[in-house]
Structure formats: structure tokens, C-alpha cells
Coordinates of C-alpha atoms in Angstrom, one line a residue:
Chain A
X23 CA 32.4 -94.3 67.3
X24 CA 31.7 -98.0 67.4
X25 CA 29.4 -97.8 64.5
X26 CA 31.8 -99.5 62.2
X27 CA 32.8 -102.3 64.5
X28 CA 29.3 -103.7 64.2
X29 CA 29.0 -107.3 65.4
X30 CA 29.5 -107.0 69.2
X31 CA 32.4 -107.9 71.4
X32 CA 32.3 -111.7 71.1
X33 CA 34.6 -112.2 68.2
X34 CA 38.2 -111.2 68.2
X35 CA 38.4 -107.6 67.3
X36 CA 40.9 -106.9 64.6
X37 CA 44.1 -105.5 66.0
X38 CA 44.8 -102.1 64.6
X39 CA 48.1 -100.8 63.7
X40 CA 50.3 -99.1 66.3
X41 CA 49.4 -95.5 66.6
X42 CA 52.7 -93.7 66.4
X43 CA 51.3 -90.2 66.9
X44 CA 51.6 -90.2 70.7
X45 CA 55.2 -91.4 70.3
X46 CA 56.0 -88.5 68.0
X47 CA 54.3 -86.1 70.4
X48 CA 56.4 -87.4 73.2
X49 CA 59.6 -87.1 71.2
X50 CA 58.8 -83.5 70.4
X51 CA 58.7 -82.4 74.0
X52 CA 61.9 -84.2 75.1
X53 CA 65.1 -82.4 75.7
X54 CA 67.7 -84.8 74.7
X55 CA 70.7 -84.5 77.0
X56 CA 73.9 -86.5 76.5
X57 CA 77.4 -86.3 77.9
X58 CA 80.3 -85.2 75.8
X59 CA 83.9 -85.8 76.7
X60 CA 85.8 -82.6 76.6
X61 CA 88.4 -82.7 73.8
X62 CA 91.0 -79.9 73.6
X63 CA 88.5 -77.1 74.3
X64 CA 89.1 -74.1 72.1
X65 CA 87.0 -71.8 74.2
X66 CA 88.9 -69.5 76.5
X67 CA 86.5 -69.6 79.4
X68 CA 88.0 -71.3 82.4
X69 CA 85.7 -73.9 83.8
X70 CA 86.5 -76.8 86.2
X71 CA 84.5 -79.6 84.6
X72 CA 83.0 -82.5 86.5
X73 CA 84.9 -85.8 86.0
X74 CA 82.8 -88.8 84.8
X75 CA 83.3 -92.3 83.5
X76 CA 80.4 -91.9 81.1
X77 CA 80.9 -93.3 77.7
X78 CA 82.5 -90.8 75.5
X79 CA 81.0 -89.2 72.5
X80 CA 83.0 -87.4 70.0
X81 CA 82.4 -83.7 70.3
X82 CA 81.6 -81.7 67.2
X83 CA 83.8 -78.7 67.7
X84 CA 81.7 -76.7 65.3
X85 CA 78.8 -76.5 67.7
X86 CA 78.2 -73.5 69.9
X87 CA 79.3 -73.9 73.5
X88 CA 77.6 -72.4 76.5
X89 CA 79.8 -72.1 79.5
X90 CA 78.9 -71.4 83.1
X91 CA 81.9 -70.6 85.3
X92 CA 82.3 -70.9 89.1
X93 CA 81.0 -67.4 89.5
X94 CA 77.8 -68.4 87.7
X95 CA 78.5 -66.2 84.8
X96 CA 77.1 -67.5 81.5
X97 CA 79.1 -67.4 78.3
X98 CA 78.1 -68.1 74.7
X99 CA 81.3 -69.0 72.9
X100 CA 83.7 -66.7 74.7
X101 CA 81.3 -63.8 75.2
X102 CA 79.6 -63.2 78.6
X103 CA 75.9 -62.9 78.3
X104 CA 74.0 -61.1 81.2
X105 CA 71.3 -63.3 82.7
X106 CA 68.5 -61.0 81.6
X107 CA 69.7 -61.1 78.0
X108 CA 70.3 -64.9 77.8
X109 CA 66.9 -65.9 76.6
X110 CA 66.7 -63.4 73.7
X111 CA 70.3 -64.1 72.8
X112 CA 69.6 -67.8 72.5
X113 CA 66.2 -67.3 70.9
X114 CA 67.4 -65.2 68.1
X115 CA 70.7 -66.9 67.5
X116 CA 70.8 -68.0 63.8
X117 CA 73.5 -70.6 64.4
X118 CA 71.5 -72.4 67.1
X119 CA 68.5 -72.4 64.9
X120 CA 70.5 -74.1 62.2
X121 CA 72.4 -76.5 64.5
X122 CA 69.5 -77.3 66.9
X123 CA 72.2 -78.4 69.3
X124 CA 74.4 -76.8 72.0
X125 CA 77.1 -78.0 74.3
X126 CA 77.1 -76.9 77.9
X127 CA 80.2 -76.7 80.0
X128 CA 79.3 -75.9 83.6
X129 CA 81.8 -75.7 86.4
X130 CA 81.3 -78.6 88.8
X131 CA 80.7 -76.1 91.7
X132 CA 77.8 -74.4 90.1
X133 CA 74.5 -75.3 91.9
X134 CA 72.2 -77.8 90.2
X135 CA 69.4 -75.3 90.4
X136 CA 71.3 -72.7 88.4
X137 CA 72.3 -75.1 85.7
X138 CA 68.7 -76.3 85.4
X139 CA 67.5 -72.7 85.0
X140 CA 69.9 -72.3 82.1
X141 CA 68.7 -75.6 80.6
X142 CA 65.1 -74.3 80.8
X143 CA 66.1 -71.2 79.0
X144 CA 67.9 -73.3 76.3
X145 CA 64.7 -75.4 76.0
X146 CA 62.6 -72.3 75.6
X147 CA 64.8 -71.2 72.8
X148 CA 63.6 -74.3 71.0
X149 CA 66.9 -76.2 71.2
X150 CA 66.3 -79.9 71.4
X151 CA 69.7 -81.4 71.9
X152 CA 71.9 -80.5 74.7
X153 CA 75.4 -81.9 75.2
X154 CA 76.9 -81.9 78.7
X155 CA 80.6 -81.6 78.5
X156 CA 82.5 -83.5 81.1
X157 CA 86.1 -84.1 81.8
X158 CA 86.8 -87.8 81.1
X159 CA 87.8 -89.7 84.3
X160 CA 91.6 -89.4 84.8
X161 CA 91.7 -85.8 83.8
X162 CA 93.6 -84.0 81.1
X163 CA 96.7 -86.1 81.6
X164 CA 94.9 -89.1 80.2
X165 CA 93.8 -87.4 77.1
X166 CA 96.8 -85.8 75.3
X167 CA 95.9 -83.8 72.2
X168 CA 97.5 -86.4 70.0
X169 CA 95.3 -89.1 71.6
X170 CA 98.0 -91.8 71.6
X171 CA 97.1 -94.9 73.7
Chain B
X9 CA 59.8 -82.1 58.9
X10 CA 60.4 -83.1 62.5
X11 CA 59.8 -86.7 61.5
X12 CA 63.0 -86.9 59.6
X13 CA 64.9 -86.1 62.8
X14 CA 63.2 -88.9 64.7
X15 CA 65.5 -91.8 63.8
X16 CA 68.7 -89.9 64.7
X17 CA 67.2 -88.6 67.9
X18 CA 66.2 -92.2 68.9
X19 CA 69.6 -93.5 67.9
X20 CA 71.4 -90.9 69.8
X21 CA 69.4 -91.4 73.0
X22 CA 69.6 -95.2 72.9
X23 CA 73.2 -95.6 71.8
X24 CA 74.4 -93.1 74.4
X25 CA 72.3 -94.2 77.2
X26 CA 71.1 -90.7 77.5
X27 CA 69.5 -89.2 80.5
X28 CA 66.1 -88.0 79.4
X29 CA 64.7 -85.0 81.3
X30 CA 61.0 -84.4 81.2
X31 CA 59.4 -81.5 83.0
X32 CA 57.9 -84.0 85.4
X33 CA 59.4 -85.3 88.6
X34 CA 60.4 -88.7 87.2
X35 CA 62.7 -90.6 89.6
X36 CA 65.1 -92.5 87.5
X37 CA 68.7 -93.3 87.6
X38 CA 69.5 -95.0 84.4
X39 CA 72.9 -96.5 84.1
X40 CA 74.4 -96.2 80.6
X41 CA 73.5 -99.4 78.7
X42 CA 75.4 -100.5 75.7
X43 CA 78.7 -98.8 76.4
X44 CA 80.5 -96.9 73.6
X45 CA 78.5 -98.3 70.7
X46 CA 79.4 -96.1 67.8
X47 CA 76.8 -93.6 66.7
X48 CA 75.2 -95.0 63.5
X49 CA 75.8 -93.1 60.4
X50 CA 73.1 -90.7 59.5
X51 CA 70.7 -91.9 56.9
X52 CA 69.8 -90.0 53.8
X53 CA 68.3 -86.8 54.8
X54 CA 66.1 -85.1 52.2
X55 CA 65.7 -81.4 53.0
X56 CA 62.2 -80.4 52.0
X57 CA 61.7 -77.5 54.4
X58 CA 64.8 -75.3 54.3
X59 CA 64.7 -72.9 51.4
X60 CA 66.6 -70.6 53.8
X61 CA 69.5 -72.9 54.0
X62 CA 71.6 -71.3 51.4
X63 CA 70.9 -67.7 52.6
X64 CA 74.0 -65.8 53.5
X65 CA 73.9 -64.9 57.2
X66 CA 74.8 -61.3 57.7
X67 CA 74.9 -59.1 60.7
X68 CA 74.2 -55.4 60.2
X69 CA 74.6 -53.5 63.5
X70 CA 73.5 -49.9 63.7
X71 CA 76.0 -47.4 62.2
X72 CA 78.3 -45.8 64.8
X73 CA 78.3 -42.1 65.4
X74 CA 77.0 -39.3 67.6
X75 CA 73.6 -39.4 66.1
X76 CA 72.3 -42.8 67.1
X77 CA 68.9 -42.4 65.4
X78 CA 70.6 -41.6 62.1
X79 CA 72.9 -44.6 62.5
X80 CA 69.9 -46.8 63.1
X81 CA 68.0 -45.5 60.1
X82 CA 71.0 -46.0 57.8
X83 CA 71.5 -49.6 59.0
X84 CA 67.8 -50.2 58.6
X85 CA 68.0 -49.2 54.9
X86 CA 70.7 -51.8 54.4
X87 CA 68.9 -54.5 56.4
X88 CA 65.8 -53.9 54.3
X89 CA 67.7 -54.1 51.0
X90 CA 69.4 -57.3 52.0
X91 CA 66.3 -58.9 53.3
X92 CA 64.1 -58.1 50.3
X93 CA 66.6 -59.3 47.7
X94 CA 66.1 -62.9 49.1
X95 CA 69.8 -63.8 49.2
X96 CA 70.5 -63.0 52.9
X97 CA 69.3 -63.8 56.3
X98 CA 69.8 -60.6 58.2
X99 CA 70.6 -61.6 61.8
X100 CA 68.5 -60.3 64.7
X101 CA 70.4 -57.7 66.7
X102 CA 69.1 -59.2 69.9
X103 CA 71.3 -62.2 69.4
X104 CA 74.5 -60.2 69.1
X105 CA 77.3 -61.1 71.5
X106 CA 80.0 -58.7 70.3
X107 CA 81.0 -55.7 72.3
X108 CA 80.2 -53.1 69.7
X109 CA 81.7 -50.3 71.7
X110 CA 85.0 -52.0 72.0
X111 CA 85.1 -53.3 68.4
X112 CA 84.5 -50.0 66.7
X113 CA 84.7 -50.4 63.0
X114 CA 86.8 -53.6 63.4
X115 CA 85.5 -57.1 64.3
X116 CA 86.5 -59.9 66.6
X117 CA 85.4 -63.0 64.8
X118 CA 84.5 -65.1 67.8
X119 CA 81.3 -63.5 68.9
X120 CA 80.1 -63.1 65.3
X121 CA 80.6 -66.7 64.4
X122 CA 78.9 -67.6 67.7
X123 CA 75.7 -66.0 66.4
X124 CA 76.1 -67.7 63.0
X125 CA 77.2 -64.7 61.0
X126 CA 79.1 -65.3 57.8
X127 CA 79.4 -61.6 57.1
X128 CA 79.3 -58.4 59.2
X129 CA 78.7 -54.9 57.9
X130 CA 80.1 -52.1 60.1
X131 CA 79.7 -48.4 59.5
X132 CA 80.3 -45.1 61.0
X133 CA 78.8 -41.6 60.4
X134 CA 81.1 -38.7 61.1
X135 CA 80.2 -35.0 61.0
X136 CA 76.6 -33.8 61.0
X137 CA 73.9 -32.1 59.0
X138 CA 75.0 -31.2 55.5
X139 CA 78.5 -32.6 55.6
X140 CA 78.5 -36.3 56.6
X141 CA 81.3 -38.7 56.1
X142 CA 80.0 -42.3 56.1
X143 CA 82.5 -45.1 56.2
X144 CA 81.2 -48.6 55.5
X145 CA 83.0 -51.9 55.8
X146 CA 82.1 -55.5 54.9
X147 CA 83.8 -58.3 56.7
X148 CA 83.6 -61.9 55.5
X149 CA 84.4 -64.1 58.5
X150 CA 85.8 -66.9 56.3
X151 CA 88.3 -64.4 55.0
X152 CA 89.7 -63.1 58.2
X153 CA 89.4 -59.8 60.1
X154 CA 90.4 -57.5 57.3
X155 CA 87.4 -55.8 55.7
X156 CA 86.9 -57.2 52.1
X157 CA 85.1 -54.1 51.0
X158 CA 85.5 -50.5 52.3
X159 CA 83.7 -47.4 51.0
X160 CA 83.5 -43.9 52.2
X161 CA 80.7 -41.6 51.2
X162 CA 80.5 -37.8 51.7
X163 CA 77.4 -35.7 51.5
X164 CA 74.3 -34.4 53.3
X165 CA 72.1 -36.2 55.6
X166 CA 69.5 -36.5 52.9
X167 CA 71.9 -38.7 50.9
X168 CA 72.3 -41.3 53.6
X169 CA 69.7 -43.6 52.1
X170 CA 71.4 -43.4 48.8
X171 CA 74.8 -44.2 50.3
X172 CA 73.3 -47.3 51.9
X173 CA 71.8 -48.5 48.7
X174 CA 75.1 -47.9 46.9
X175 CA 77.0 -49.9 49.5
X176 CA 74.4 -52.7 49.3
X177 CA 75.0 -52.8 45.6
X178 CA 78.8 -53.2 46.2
X179 CA 78.1 -55.9 48.9
X180 CA 76.3 -57.9 46.3
X181 CA 79.1 -57.3 43.8
X182 CA 81.6 -58.5 46.3
X183 CA 79.7 -61.6 47.4
X184 CA 78.1 -62.7 44.1
X185 CA 80.1 -61.0 41.3
X186 CA 77.1 -59.0 40.1
X187 CA 76.2 -55.7 41.7
X188 CA 72.8 -55.1 43.2
X189 CA 70.3 -52.5 41.9
X190 CA 69.2 -51.0 45.2
X191 CA 69.5 -47.4 44.0
X192 CA 66.7 -48.0 41.5
X193 CA 63.2 -46.6 41.2
X194 CA 59.7 -47.8 40.3
X195 CA 57.4 -45.8 38.1
X196 CA 53.7 -46.6 38.2
X197 CA 50.2 -45.1 37.6
X198 CA 47.7 -44.6 40.3
X199 CA 44.0 -43.7 40.3
X200 CA 43.8 -40.3 41.9
X201 CA 40.0 -39.9 42.0
X202 CA 37.0 -40.3 39.7
X203 CA 38.2 -39.9 36.1
X204 CA 41.7 -39.1 37.2
X205 CA 45.0 -41.0 37.1
X206 CA 48.5 -39.9 37.8
X207 CA 52.0 -41.2 37.2
X208 CA 54.2 -41.6 40.2
X209 CA 57.8 -42.5 40.9
X210 CA 59.3 -43.9 44.1
X211 CA 62.5 -45.5 45.4
X212 CA 62.0 -49.2 44.9
X213 CA 61.8 -49.7 48.7
X214 CA 58.8 -47.3 48.9
X215 CA 60.6 -44.2 50.1
X216 CA 60.1 -40.8 48.5
X217 CA 56.9 -41.4 46.5
X218 CA 56.4 -38.4 44.2
X219 CA 53.9 -37.5 41.5
X220 CA 55.3 -37.1 38.0
X221 CA 52.3 -36.0 36.0
X222 CA 50.6 -32.6 36.4
X223 CA 47.7 -33.8 38.5
X224 CA 45.1 -33.2 35.8
X225 CA 43.2 -35.7 33.8
X226 CA 44.2 -39.3 33.1
X227 CA 47.9 -40.0 33.0
X228 CA 49.0 -43.6 32.6
X229 CA 51.4 -46.2 31.3
X230 CA 54.8 -44.8 32.5
X231 CA 58.2 -45.9 31.3
X232 CA 61.8 -44.8 31.7
X233 CA 63.5 -43.0 28.8
X234 CA 65.6 -40.0 27.9
X235 CA 64.1 -36.9 29.5
X236 CA 62.8 -38.8 32.5
X237 CA 59.5 -40.6 32.8
X238 CA 57.5 -41.1 29.6
X239 CA 53.8 -41.5 29.9
X240 CA 50.5 -41.2 28.1
X241 CA 47.8 -38.5 28.7
X242 CA 44.2 -38.8 27.8
X243 CA 42.5 -35.8 26.0
X244 CA 38.9 -35.3 24.8
X245 CA 39.8 -36.6 21.4
X246 CA 42.4 -39.2 22.1
X247 CA 45.7 -39.8 23.8
X248 CA 49.2 -38.3 23.4
X249 CA 52.6 -39.2 24.7
X250 CA 54.8 -36.8 26.7
X251 CA 57.5 -37.1 29.4
X252 CA 58.4 -35.5 32.7
X253 CA 60.7 -32.9 31.3
X254 CA 58.6 -31.9 28.3
X255 CA 56.7 -29.2 30.1
X256 CA 53.4 -30.6 29.0
X257 CA 54.3 -30.7 25.3
X258 CA 52.9 -33.4 23.2
X259 CA 55.9 -35.4 22.0
X260 CA 54.0 -38.0 20.1
X261 CA 50.5 -37.2 18.9
X262 CA 48.1 -38.2 16.2
X263 CA 44.6 -39.4 15.4
X264 CA 43.1 -41.6 18.0
X265 CA 45.0 -43.2 20.9
X266 CA 48.8 -42.8 21.2
X267 CA 49.9 -44.6 24.3
X268 CA 52.2 -46.9 26.2
X269 CA 55.7 -45.6 25.3
X270 CA 58.8 -47.7 25.7
X271 CA 62.2 -46.5 24.6
X272 CA 65.1 -48.5 23.1
X273 CA 67.2 -48.6 20.0
X274 CA 67.2 -44.8 20.2
X275 CA 63.5 -44.8 19.4
X276 CA 60.1 -44.7 21.2
X277 CA 57.8 -47.6 20.6
X278 CA 54.1 -47.1 21.3
X279 CA 50.6 -48.2 20.5
X280 CA 48.5 -46.1 18.2
X281 CA 45.1 -46.4 16.5
X282 CA 46.0 -43.7 13.9
X283 CA 45.4 -46.1 11.1
X284 CA 42.1 -47.4 12.5
X285 CA 43.4 -50.5 14.2
X286 CA 45.6 -50.9 17.3
X287 CA 49.1 -51.3 16.0
X288 CA 52.7 -50.8 17.3
X289 CA 54.7 -47.8 15.9
X290 CA 58.0 -46.3 16.6
X291 CA 59.1 -42.7 16.5
X292 CA 62.3 -40.7 17.2
X293 CA 62.6 -39.4 20.7
X294 CA 61.6 -36.0 19.5
X295 CA 58.4 -37.4 18.1
X296 CA 59.2 -37.3 14.4
X297 CA 59.9 -40.1 11.9
X298 CA 56.9 -42.3 12.8
X299 CA 57.1 -45.8 11.4
X300 CA 54.5 -48.6 11.6
X301 CA 56.0 -51.7 13.1
X302 CA 53.1 -54.3 13.1
X303 CA 50.7 -54.9 10.3
X304 CA 47.9 -57.3 11.3
X305 CA 44.2 -57.0 11.5
X306 CA 44.2 -58.2 15.1
X307 CA 44.9 -56.0 18.1
X308 CA 48.6 -55.3 18.8
X309 CA 49.4 -53.4 22.1
X310 CA 51.7 -53.0 25.1
X311 CA 55.2 -52.9 23.5
X312 CA 58.0 -53.4 26.0
X313 CA 61.7 -52.9 25.3
X314 CA 64.0 -55.7 26.2
X315 CA 67.6 -56.8 26.0
X316 CA 69.1 -56.4 22.5
X317 CA 66.4 -54.0 21.5
X318 CA 63.8 -56.8 21.2
X319 CA 60.2 -55.8 21.7
X320 CA 57.6 -57.9 23.6
X321 CA 54.0 -57.0 22.9
X322 CA 50.5 -58.4 23.3
X323 CA 48.6 -59.5 20.2
X324 CA 45.3 -61.3 19.5
X325 CA 46.5 -62.5 16.2
X326 CA 46.2 -66.2 17.3
X327 CA 42.8 -65.6 18.9
X328 CA 43.2 -64.8 22.6
X329 CA 45.6 -62.1 23.9
X330 CA 49.0 -63.6 24.1
X331 CA 52.6 -62.3 24.4
X332 CA 54.8 -62.1 21.3
X333 CA 58.3 -60.9 20.7
X334 CA 59.9 -59.2 17.7
X335 CA 63.0 -57.4 16.8
X336 CA 63.1 -53.6 16.8
X337 CA 62.1 -53.3 13.1
X338 CA 59.1 -55.6 13.4
X339 CA 60.7 -58.7 11.9
X340 CA 60.9 -62.1 13.6
X341 CA 57.5 -62.1 15.3
X342 CA 57.3 -65.1 17.7
X343 CA 54.7 -66.2 20.2
X344 CA 56.1 -66.9 23.6
X345 CA 53.1 -67.6 25.9
X346 CA 51.1 -70.7 25.3
X347 CA 49.3 -71.1 28.6
X348 CA 46.0 -69.6 29.7
X349 CA 43.4 -67.7 27.7
X350 CA 44.6 -64.1 28.4
X351 CA 48.1 -62.9 29.0
X352 CA 49.1 -59.2 29.1
X353 CA 51.5 -56.5 30.3
X354 CA 54.8 -58.0 29.3
X355 CA 57.9 -56.7 31.0
X356 CA 61.5 -57.9 30.4
X357 CA 64.4 -58.8 32.6
X358 CA 66.9 -56.5 31.1
X359 CA 69.8 -58.9 31.6
X360 CA 70.2 -60.6 28.2
X361 CA 71.6 -63.8 29.6
X362 CA 68.4 -64.6 31.5
X363 CA 65.8 -64.5 28.7
X364 CA 63.1 -63.8 31.2
X365 CA 59.8 -62.0 30.5
X366 CA 57.2 -61.3 33.2
X367 CA 53.6 -60.9 32.5
X368 CA 50.1 -61.0 33.9
X369 CA 48.0 -64.1 33.3
X370 CA 44.2 -63.8 33.6
X371 CA 42.0 -66.7 34.4
X372 CA 39.3 -65.5 36.6
X373 CA 41.7 -63.5 38.7
X374 CA 45.0 -62.1 37.7
X375 CA 48.4 -63.6 38.6
X376 CA 52.0 -62.9 37.9
X377 CA 54.1 -65.3 35.8
X378 CA 57.5 -65.3 34.1
X379 CA 58.4 -67.2 31.0
X380 CA 61.9 -68.0 29.8
X381 CA 61.6 -67.0 26.1
X382 CA 64.4 -69.5 25.2
X383 CA 63.1 -72.6 26.9
X384 CA 59.4 -71.8 27.2
X385 CA 59.4 -72.6 30.9
X386 CA 56.9 -70.8 33.0
X387 CA 57.2 -69.8 36.7
X388 CA 54.1 -68.8 38.6
X389 CA 54.9 -66.1 41.2
X390 CA 51.5 -65.6 42.8
X391 CA 48.6 -67.9 43.5
X392 CA 45.6 -67.5 45.8
X393 CA 46.9 -64.2 47.1
X394 CA 44.3 -61.9 45.7
X395 CA 44.7 -60.2 42.3
X396 CA 48.3 -59.6 41.3
X397 CA 49.2 -57.9 38.0
X398 CA 51.6 -55.6 36.0
X399 CA 55.0 -57.1 37.0
X400 CA 58.3 -55.4 36.5
X401 CA 61.8 -56.9 37.0
X402 CA 64.4 -55.0 39.0
X403 CA 67.3 -53.9 36.9
X404 CA 69.4 -56.8 38.2
X405 CA 66.5 -59.2 37.8
X406 CA 66.9 -60.4 41.4
X407 CA 63.4 -59.1 42.3
X408 CA 60.0 -58.7 40.7
X409 CA 57.6 -56.0 41.7
X410 CA 53.9 -56.2 41.0
X411 CA 50.6 -54.5 41.9
X412 CA 48.6 -56.5 44.3
X413 CA 45.0 -56.2 45.5
X414 CA 46.4 -56.8 48.9
X415 CA 47.0 -53.1 48.9
X416 CA 50.0 -51.8 47.0
X417 CA 53.2 -52.8 45.2
X418 CA 54.8 -56.0 46.4
X419 CA 58.3 -57.2 45.7
X420 CA 59.3 -60.9 45.6
X421 CA 62.2 -62.9 44.3
X422 CA 61.8 -64.3 40.7
X423 CA 60.2 -67.5 42.1
X424 CA 57.5 -65.6 43.9
X425 CA 59.0 -66.2 47.4
X426 CA 59.6 -63.6 50.1
X427 CA 56.7 -61.3 49.1
X428 CA 56.8 -58.0 50.8
X429 CA 54.8 -54.8 50.4
X430 CA 57.0 -51.9 49.5
X431 CA 54.6 -49.2 48.4
X432 CA 51.1 -48.7 49.8
X433 CA 48.0 -47.7 47.8
X434 CA 46.6 -48.6 44.5
X435 CA 49.1 -48.9 41.6
X436 CA 49.2 -50.3 38.1
X437 CA 51.5 -50.7 35.1
X438 CA 54.9 -50.8 36.9
X439 CA 58.3 -50.1 35.4
X440 CA 61.5 -50.5 37.4
X441 CA 64.9 -48.9 36.6

């Protein structure tokens, strides 16, 4: 390299265009996590969600939900998945491959380390977007199903 | 492909003040910036990489029953049928969440929709050995938990594959309105040794390969017709035409070569050199009443019966070998291929509404093409995948089989996608019915 730049470093070197390749590379390895306010959850798994004041994002109820209950059992939809089957169940799930997105509802008492291990499995399954479902501050009383305010 | 997601990913992370986790110990506590800014509308997304998008996602768990190996082999026949026909994405059993024991022959929709299934096929084998009862059910999740298709088959263990093919046919009828053709077979010729060729028949999925000809001499150019498989046999003085139930009798014989039979309009069409030049003739199925169909000093060969009793054939009357069509009495000759220097081995899609003809195009190597005889539009099925020749449409025209130098008979969809080997070993001049 340098052959083409020719006339030494005295003059102002032309500014090249921004190289976006590294940016793209970085974006590829990110796991995008965002918080989702729990609407009327249709799943039957009982989970005591953490309460937050984070800005709400409308939840797409069509997306698959992964729940972790207080006993650290993992559910896809409403079906319990044994820990040793979780990775292959996620990896081969055609719906996740199409959606590329999953919502996680973890009980607030579940240890951070356990949740993180599940995140890592989700990431290994190639899912780039992960929504963390929270209970909007104020609890369920604040968010009636009809949403009148 | 990943680039198109970039804007929406960026937007989502910015607008939501997302926490971004990297696999590095970054210390950061970002407060959400711009609160509750609405998510921007998605821009126009042009899908260029998802030919699988429209595939119907179907789950086919192993059939229930005491003999688990049998149940697995039956389901595998179905899964293979549905995969090769290029209309389905057969879901991986490792993703299944349903409690199959508890469900039995019924379904609970939740766990199936959680794995993306749009349809589920359940089955059960009762009895054993020579008296099986096989109950099959198709569930369409969008239509509730009642099976939309139920069939029960009774027979021996050896018939299980056939039952699965028949049920797959019915599944296609239920979902598309047109039945499948999975209980069909492919006839082909194969070089058996120096100076020897034999005619074979096999289930289209490669099962049950069996020899049709007697194992002596050169037997070639098979085709389906009354009496079984018709084919041509080489002798010291020429070639005659016989079929699998003729007991070695010469059904059509004469001076010179008599070869390449194809049966329609109640008659056998074949190529003969009895008048000195290669022309196309027809005869009754008992071999009498021989009539000459083509009259041209150029070479006319390879007749192939199509819908409506029309005949496709190869002729050099315009110079290079090209595909022509004509009616069963030889009238209305029309050239249908205008590309390439050398086109041969025509074979029709037997569904008259499709007007499709498959053929081999030679230009250096050989590749498989189809042409719509009504619009003249070509589709190239193979390119840069070795030498591929002698195509045949499946009876429902959803698949095309061809002989490939990659080592056997391959099946693809009519656009050339989803190519899979179904029969190993050398093969040529395919017919599928």
C-alpha cells in the first residue's frame, strides 16, 4: 500500500469516504435487547414480572414468548422445555427463524446469572432481537385491558 | 441481506434507548434518552433472499404404535415426499414442544404454533406384520383442532410406504386443490456393462429399484404404456420394440431400427428407419397397422406423447436438432425451441393447462430446460452443475427428474430449485408416471 498516494505527506491527503464495514460488523454481533411493557399476557405461565418505569413499547403478541418462572423452569410459549433441550429447541424453531425476535418474561426473583445463561442460548440460536417483558410501574391496576386513561 | 435490517435495528435501539449487551465487560448504565418516541414506520423492504417464505410449515412427528422403528420409517416417507415437492418446510423434530404421548392422535395448538407449524400430520399404526391398520390425520392450525383430513389404510407392512405416498397425495389435494403424485414411478435405462444396457423401474423417491428387461443385450428408451414398460431392444440386424409383459415377443419390428416407443391416442408412436431415413411412425398396440407420420428428408426422432395426444419430437429439418410438436396424425408441425444449437429428449408435462415441455439443451455440456409451448418462455433448470439430461415431469408436474453426471437421478421443482438425488447410479432417458 502507499504506492498510489505518491507525493509524500506534505499536502493534504484526500479524505476517503467513511468505511461502513466495521459498523456493519459490529451490528452483526450485537444482541439487541429492549424492554417491553406487558400487555394482557395470553400465556398461562405464572411469572412475577419486575416493575419498571422504562418507556413502553407496544408488544407484538404474535411473537414467541420465553418465560422463566420462580423455580427457574423455562417455557417456550406454554410448554416447559428441559434445560438440556433448550438450545436445540430454539435452534430448530422455524418460527424463531422467521421472526428473528423473542420476548423473555423472567420472574424478578430469578438470579441474573440464570437469565444471562438463557440469553446466551438465545443468542447461540441466532436470534438477534430480544424483548424483556416488564410490568409497567403501578402494576396491573394501572393498565386495564381496555386501556382507558 | 442483513443490510436491509440495519436501519430498523438502529432505529429500534436509538428510539428505545436500548441497553446493548456485548460479550465484553463494558460498564455502562445508559438512561433511556428520548422517551417514548414512536417507533418509525418500517421502510420498504424488498425480500430478495427468502424463496422459502411461502413454504407451508408442517410438522410430521413419527407415527405412533408399538413398533417405533416402523412408525419412524413411515413418517420419514411422508417427510421426504413433502420436502422434495418444494411446497413445504418440514419442521425439525428437535424443535417440537408438544407432549406427543399426551396428545395421541389429537393436537393441542399452542405448542405447535410455538414452533411455527401451520399444519401437523399425526398417524398411528395398529396391529402388526401382515395386518396393519394405519390411521392418518392432517391438522391445519388455522382451522382448529379438528383434523381436516383423516384416512385409514389397511394392509401388510410392505404397503406402508404406499400408504404414506397416498396420504401425501391427499394432503396436497386438501391444501392446494390438486392431488400429489407421490405414488408414481420412474422408468429409465442404465448401462449394465460393456455393450449392455437394461431398463429399470423404481419408486420416484428411489425405493425399490428393479430391472424390467431380461438382462441380455442392449435395452433402452423406456416408456409407460398398456402392458407395462415399453422399450427398445437391439439385435444384430436392428432394433425392435417390446414391453415388460410381452414375454420377449417383438411387438413392433421391421427393417432397420425401431425404437423409442411412446403410447397415446390408443397407438404406439416410435422412430423407425424402415424406409431408409429416420422418421416417426405409429402402430396399434399389438404392433399392426403401421402408419408413417413424418415425411421429411431430415432426421425425425424421439417422439413423446403429451396432453391432448400431441406429439413432441426432435427434427433437423431447420438445420440443427430442435424440438417440434405435431398432432397425433402428423398435422400441424410447429417448432417450439429456438434457443441453442442442439435440443433433444423432449418430455411433456401431462397437465394440459400448463403447456410445458422439458428437454435437454446441448452447448458444450448438457443442461435441462423447459419451454412453455404457448408463450415460448424458457426456464433453465440446471447450470454449472455437471452434465444434466433426459428430463421427465412428475405426473402432477410439480417436479422434474433428470439424469445428472453428479451420480444418478435428481429431482427438482420446475424452476430447478431444491435439487435432490433420489436414485443412485448411471441413468438415462427417464419417463415418470
